[in-house]
XYZ file of C-alpha atoms in Angstrom:
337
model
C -25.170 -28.895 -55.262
C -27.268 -32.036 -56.019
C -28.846 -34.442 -53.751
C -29.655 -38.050 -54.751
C -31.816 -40.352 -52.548
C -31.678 -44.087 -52.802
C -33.702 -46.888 -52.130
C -32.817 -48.955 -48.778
C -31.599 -52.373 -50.672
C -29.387 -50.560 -53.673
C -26.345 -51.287 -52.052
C -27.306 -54.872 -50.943
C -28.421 -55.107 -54.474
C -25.015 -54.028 -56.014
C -23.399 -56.297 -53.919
C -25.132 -59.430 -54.729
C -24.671 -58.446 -58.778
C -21.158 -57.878 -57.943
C -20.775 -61.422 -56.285
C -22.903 -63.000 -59.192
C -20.465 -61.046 -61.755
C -17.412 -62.744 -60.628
C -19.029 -66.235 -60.313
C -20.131 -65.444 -64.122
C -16.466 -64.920 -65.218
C -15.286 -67.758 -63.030
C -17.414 -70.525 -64.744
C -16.819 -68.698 -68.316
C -13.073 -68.614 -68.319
C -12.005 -71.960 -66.670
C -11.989 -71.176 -62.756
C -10.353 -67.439 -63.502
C -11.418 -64.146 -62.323
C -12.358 -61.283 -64.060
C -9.657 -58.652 -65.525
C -9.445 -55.252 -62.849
C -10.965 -53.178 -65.950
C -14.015 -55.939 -66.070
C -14.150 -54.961 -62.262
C -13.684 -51.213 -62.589
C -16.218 -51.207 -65.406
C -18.721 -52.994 -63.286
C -18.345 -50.282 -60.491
C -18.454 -47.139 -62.491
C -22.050 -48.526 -63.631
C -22.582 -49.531 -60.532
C -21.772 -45.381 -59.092
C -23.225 -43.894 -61.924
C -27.069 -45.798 -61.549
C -26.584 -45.275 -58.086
C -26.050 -41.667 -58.666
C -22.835 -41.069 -57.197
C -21.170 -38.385 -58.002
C -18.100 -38.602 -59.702
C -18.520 -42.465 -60.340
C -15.592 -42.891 -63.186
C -12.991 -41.080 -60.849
C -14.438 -42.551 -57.922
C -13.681 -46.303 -59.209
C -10.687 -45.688 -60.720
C -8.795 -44.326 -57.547
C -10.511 -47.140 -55.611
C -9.004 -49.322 -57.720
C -5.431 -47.870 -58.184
C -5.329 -47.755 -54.425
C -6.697 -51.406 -53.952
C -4.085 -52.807 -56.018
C -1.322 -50.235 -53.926
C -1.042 -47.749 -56.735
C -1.991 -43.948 -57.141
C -3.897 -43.258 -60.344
C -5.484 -45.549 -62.548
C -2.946 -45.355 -65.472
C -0.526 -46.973 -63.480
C -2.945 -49.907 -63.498
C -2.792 -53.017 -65.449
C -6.064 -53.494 -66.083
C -5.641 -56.569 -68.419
C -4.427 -58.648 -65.090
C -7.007 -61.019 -63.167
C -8.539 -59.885 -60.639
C -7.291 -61.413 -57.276
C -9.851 -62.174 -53.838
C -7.635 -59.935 -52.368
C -8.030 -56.795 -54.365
C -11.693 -57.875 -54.659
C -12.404 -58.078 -51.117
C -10.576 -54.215 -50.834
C -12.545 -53.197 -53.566
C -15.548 -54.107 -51.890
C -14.840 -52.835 -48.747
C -14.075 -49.200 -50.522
C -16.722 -49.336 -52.671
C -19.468 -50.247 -49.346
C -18.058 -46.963 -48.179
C -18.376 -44.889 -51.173
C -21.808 -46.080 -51.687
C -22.439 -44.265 -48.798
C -21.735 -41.285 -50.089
C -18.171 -41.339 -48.126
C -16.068 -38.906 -49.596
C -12.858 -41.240 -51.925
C -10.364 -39.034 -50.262
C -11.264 -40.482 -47.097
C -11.332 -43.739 -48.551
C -7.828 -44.060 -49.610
C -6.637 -41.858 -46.737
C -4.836 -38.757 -48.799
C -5.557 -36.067 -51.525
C -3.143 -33.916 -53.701
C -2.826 -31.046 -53.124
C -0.899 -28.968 -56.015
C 2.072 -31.771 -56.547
C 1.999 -32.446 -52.900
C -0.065 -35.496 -51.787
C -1.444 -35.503 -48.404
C -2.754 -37.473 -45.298
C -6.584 -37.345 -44.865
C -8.593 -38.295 -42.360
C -12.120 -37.831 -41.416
C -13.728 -35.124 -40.351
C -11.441 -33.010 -41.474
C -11.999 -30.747 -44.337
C -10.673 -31.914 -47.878
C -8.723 -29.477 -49.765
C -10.924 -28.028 -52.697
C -9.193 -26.534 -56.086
C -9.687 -22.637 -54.667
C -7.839 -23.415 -52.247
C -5.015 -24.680 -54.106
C -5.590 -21.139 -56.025
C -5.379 -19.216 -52.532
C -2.251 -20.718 -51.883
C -0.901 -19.543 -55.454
C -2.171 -16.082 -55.018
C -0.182 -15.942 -51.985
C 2.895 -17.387 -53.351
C 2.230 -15.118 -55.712
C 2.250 -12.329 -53.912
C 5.470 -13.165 -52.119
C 7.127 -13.106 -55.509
C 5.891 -10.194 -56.477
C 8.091 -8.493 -54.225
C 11.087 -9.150 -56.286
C 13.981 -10.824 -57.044
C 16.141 -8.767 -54.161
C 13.527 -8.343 -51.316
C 14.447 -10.085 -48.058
C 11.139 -11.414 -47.871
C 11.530 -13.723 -50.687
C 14.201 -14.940 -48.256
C 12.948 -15.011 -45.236
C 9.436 -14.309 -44.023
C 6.868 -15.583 -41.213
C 3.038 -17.108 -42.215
C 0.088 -18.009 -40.360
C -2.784 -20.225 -41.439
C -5.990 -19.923 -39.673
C -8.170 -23.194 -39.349
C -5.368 -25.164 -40.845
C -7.445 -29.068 -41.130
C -5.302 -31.054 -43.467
C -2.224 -28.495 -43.419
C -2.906 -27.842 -46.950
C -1.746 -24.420 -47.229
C 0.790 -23.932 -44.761
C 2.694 -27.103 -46.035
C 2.329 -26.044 -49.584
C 3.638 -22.292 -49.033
C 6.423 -23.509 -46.789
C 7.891 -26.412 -49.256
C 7.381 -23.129 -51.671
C 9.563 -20.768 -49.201
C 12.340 -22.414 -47.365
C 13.899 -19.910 -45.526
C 9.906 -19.240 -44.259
C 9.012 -19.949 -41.042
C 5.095 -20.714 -40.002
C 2.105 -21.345 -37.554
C -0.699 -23.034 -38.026
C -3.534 -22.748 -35.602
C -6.954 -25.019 -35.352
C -9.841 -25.764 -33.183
C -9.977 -29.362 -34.121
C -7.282 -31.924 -32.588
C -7.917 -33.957 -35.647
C -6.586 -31.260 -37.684
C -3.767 -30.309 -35.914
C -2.469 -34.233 -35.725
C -3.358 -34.181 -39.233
C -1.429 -30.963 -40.259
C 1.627 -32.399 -37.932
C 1.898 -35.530 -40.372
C 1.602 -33.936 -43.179
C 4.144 -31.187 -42.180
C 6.511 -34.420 -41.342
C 5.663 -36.200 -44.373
C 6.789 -32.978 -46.502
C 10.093 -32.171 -44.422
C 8.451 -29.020 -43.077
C 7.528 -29.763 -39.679
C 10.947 -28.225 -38.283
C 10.052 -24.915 -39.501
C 6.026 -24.896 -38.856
C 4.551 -24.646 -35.253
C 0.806 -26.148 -34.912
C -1.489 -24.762 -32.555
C -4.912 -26.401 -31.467
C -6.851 -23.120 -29.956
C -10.176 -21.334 -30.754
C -9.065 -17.976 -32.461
C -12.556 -16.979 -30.583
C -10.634 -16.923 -27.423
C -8.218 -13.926 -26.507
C -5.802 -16.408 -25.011
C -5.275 -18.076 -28.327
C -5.176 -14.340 -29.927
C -1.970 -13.829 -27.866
C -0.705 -16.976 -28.268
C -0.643 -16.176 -32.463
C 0.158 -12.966 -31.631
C 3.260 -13.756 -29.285
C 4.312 -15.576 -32.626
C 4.328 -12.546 -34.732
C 4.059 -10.379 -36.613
C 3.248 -12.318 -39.823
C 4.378 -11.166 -43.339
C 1.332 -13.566 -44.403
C -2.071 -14.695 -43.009
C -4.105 -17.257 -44.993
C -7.025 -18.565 -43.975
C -10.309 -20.819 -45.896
C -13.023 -19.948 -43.204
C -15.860 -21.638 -42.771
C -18.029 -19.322 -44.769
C -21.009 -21.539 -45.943
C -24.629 -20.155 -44.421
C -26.646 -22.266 -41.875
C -29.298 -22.470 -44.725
C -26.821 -23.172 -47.366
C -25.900 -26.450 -44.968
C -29.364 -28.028 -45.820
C -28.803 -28.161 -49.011
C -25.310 -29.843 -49.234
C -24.340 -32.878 -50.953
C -24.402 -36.063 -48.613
C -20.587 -36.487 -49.089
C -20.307 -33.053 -47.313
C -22.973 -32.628 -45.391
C -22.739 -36.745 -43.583
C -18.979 -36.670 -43.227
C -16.808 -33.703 -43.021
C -16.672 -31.464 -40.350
C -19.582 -28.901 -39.686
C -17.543 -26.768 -38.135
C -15.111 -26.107 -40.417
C -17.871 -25.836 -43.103
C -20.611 -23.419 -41.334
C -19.913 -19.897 -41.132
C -23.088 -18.941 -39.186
C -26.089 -17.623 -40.477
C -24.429 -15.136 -42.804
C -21.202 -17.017 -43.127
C -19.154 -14.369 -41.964
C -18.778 -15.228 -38.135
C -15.583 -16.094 -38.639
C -14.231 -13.549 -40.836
C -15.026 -10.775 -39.001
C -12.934 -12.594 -36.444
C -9.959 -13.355 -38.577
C -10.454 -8.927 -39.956
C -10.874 -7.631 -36.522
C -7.324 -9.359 -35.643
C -5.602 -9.199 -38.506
C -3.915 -5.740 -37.748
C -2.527 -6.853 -35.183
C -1.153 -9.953 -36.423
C 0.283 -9.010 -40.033
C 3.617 -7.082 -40.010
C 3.144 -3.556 -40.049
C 2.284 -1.754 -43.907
C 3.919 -5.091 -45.456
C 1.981 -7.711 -44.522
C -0.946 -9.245 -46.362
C -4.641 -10.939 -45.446
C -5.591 -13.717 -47.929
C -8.644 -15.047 -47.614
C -11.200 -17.844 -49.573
C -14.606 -16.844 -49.054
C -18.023 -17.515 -50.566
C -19.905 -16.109 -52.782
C -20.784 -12.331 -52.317
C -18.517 -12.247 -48.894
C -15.396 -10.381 -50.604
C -17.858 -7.690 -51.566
C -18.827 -7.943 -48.040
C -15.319 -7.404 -46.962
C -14.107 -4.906 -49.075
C -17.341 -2.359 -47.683
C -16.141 -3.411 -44.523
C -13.196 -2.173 -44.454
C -13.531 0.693 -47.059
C -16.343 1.990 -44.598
C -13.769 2.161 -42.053
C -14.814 -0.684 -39.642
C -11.536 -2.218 -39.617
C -9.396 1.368 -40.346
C -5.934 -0.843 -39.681
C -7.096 -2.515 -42.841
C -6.432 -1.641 -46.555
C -8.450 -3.451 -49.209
C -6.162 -4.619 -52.149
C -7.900 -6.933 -54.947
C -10.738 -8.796 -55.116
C -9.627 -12.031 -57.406
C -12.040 -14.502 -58.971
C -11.593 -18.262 -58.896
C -11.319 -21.136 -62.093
C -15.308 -20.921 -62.786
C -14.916 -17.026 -63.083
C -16.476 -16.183 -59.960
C -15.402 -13.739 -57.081
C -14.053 -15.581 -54.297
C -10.262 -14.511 -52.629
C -9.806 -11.394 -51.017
C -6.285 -9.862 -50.350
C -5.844 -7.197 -47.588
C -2.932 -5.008 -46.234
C -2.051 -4.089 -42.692
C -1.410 -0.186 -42.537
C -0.417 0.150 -39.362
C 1.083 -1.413 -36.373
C -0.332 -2.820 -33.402
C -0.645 0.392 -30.992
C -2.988 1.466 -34.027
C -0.183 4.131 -35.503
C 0.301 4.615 -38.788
């Protein structure tokens, strides 16, 4: 990840160019503004001197969202710019100069076809995730056209934030029912909404508990068993943090980012009560981690420090690299097999 530093009056700077740019096409075309693509064009340069990352993206959804639209190709960018729009795109682009993430600029983020609420701190949804939640779609599938748990079926996502996954698998599984759980209230009002928004909320419970505590344990458990668990731990290290890009490191949520000082604090949580969560010899772990962990995991369990376990696959995200990890339960609670 790459970290820019800038100098204490670039923003102050940008703004005053920006102000002197629309005085410019105000005297040069007769009292008018400037088009929205003069505008966008001026803040993509603007992002990319600045070193922003991202800077096309990041002014064209700050546009299409200033003018009340969702991508830029929706956008008439021949049309004068209005003091309206310009005073929202100022506002936005202040913030994203900041390094503030755009998601929690316009206030939602897709998420496979689904678009959904965000809200700061809480963790945006990253493309491996969306690939989690197709590997566990998947793997419901892959039980066949005539298995009742294409049908019908119970899933639990651990550290939930936006409600990415649940949401997703549900609006994927109708006759599913699920629980989400989460230590943040943020994310649990944030997972509610979008659970609402998506017509899901009627079939997904949301818990706000520390899965560190046994009373939230048999609160999930009471819920059970689960033919699914899914879960996108925090599994960055406490030295990975320092080197972060300001957009994460300044404004999402550290807890949902740090793992501890190997990044595994959490998923030796999640594998030491998975067993007795997941539905006995059918159910199924799937889990994000980073880099190295599944190897982790796998000599874990293969080593017999979680014998209730069976390692499955180790799968490898979009760039090729080893990240998801999928699991079995192989015996039932009382620890028979």
């Amino acid at each position: 990840m790459v970290l820019f530093i800038h100098g204490r009056h670039g923003y102050a700077a940008s703004l005053t160019i920006f102000r002197q740019c629309l005085r410019r096409h105000s005297s040069s075309f007769g009292g008018s503004l400037p088009t929205l693509g003069d505008v966008l064009a001026h803040w993509t340069q603007n992002f990319r001197e600045r070193g922003i990352d991202e800077p096309e993206s990041s002014a064209e959804l700050i546009l299409a969202h200033a003018v009340d639209k969702n991508m830029v190709h929706e956008v008439d960018l021949s049309r004068a710019m209005t003091k309206t729009v310009a005073a929202r795109m100022e506002h936005m682009c202040r913030r994203r100069m900041k390094r503030e993430p755009v998601a929690y600029i316009i206030g939602e983020w897709d998420f496979h076809d689904l678009t959904l609420h965000i809200r700061p701190p809480v963790l945006i949804p990253r493309p491996e995730t969306e690939e989690l939640a197709a590997l566990a779609l998947a793997g419901v599938h892959a039980c066949g056209s005539g298995s009742k748990l294409r049908e019908s079926g119970a899933l639990l996502d651990v550290g939930s934030g936006s409600g990415a996954l649940a949401v997703f698998l549900l609006t994927r599984l109708p006759g599913w029912r699920g629980v989400s759980v989460d230590i943040s209230p943020v994310a649990c009002e944030l997972t509610t909404l979008n659970a609402r928004r998506h017509r899901v909320f009627d079939r997904l419970s949301v818990h706000q508990g520390d899965i560190h505590l046994d009373s939230t344990f048999r609160d999930l458990a009471s819920a059970g068993p689960y033919d699914i668990v899914v879960s996108n731990p925090p599994y960055i290290t406490e030295a990975e943090m320092a080197a972060l890009q300001p957009e994460v490191a300044l404004h999402e949520d550290r807890g949902a980012l740090c793992g501890g000082t190997d990044g595994m604090v959490v998923t030796r949580r999640l594998l030491n009560m998975a067993a007795s969560l997941l539905r006995p010899h059918t159910g199924r772990l799937y889990l994000e981690l980073g880099l190295g962990q599944p190897a982790e995991v796998e000599r874990l369990v293969r080593h017999g420090l979680h014998d209730r376990l069976r390692y499955l696959h180790t799968r490898k995200d979009f760039t090729n690299r080893e990240r998801f990890c999928e699991l079995a339960a192989c015996s039932g609670a009382d620890g028979s097999s």
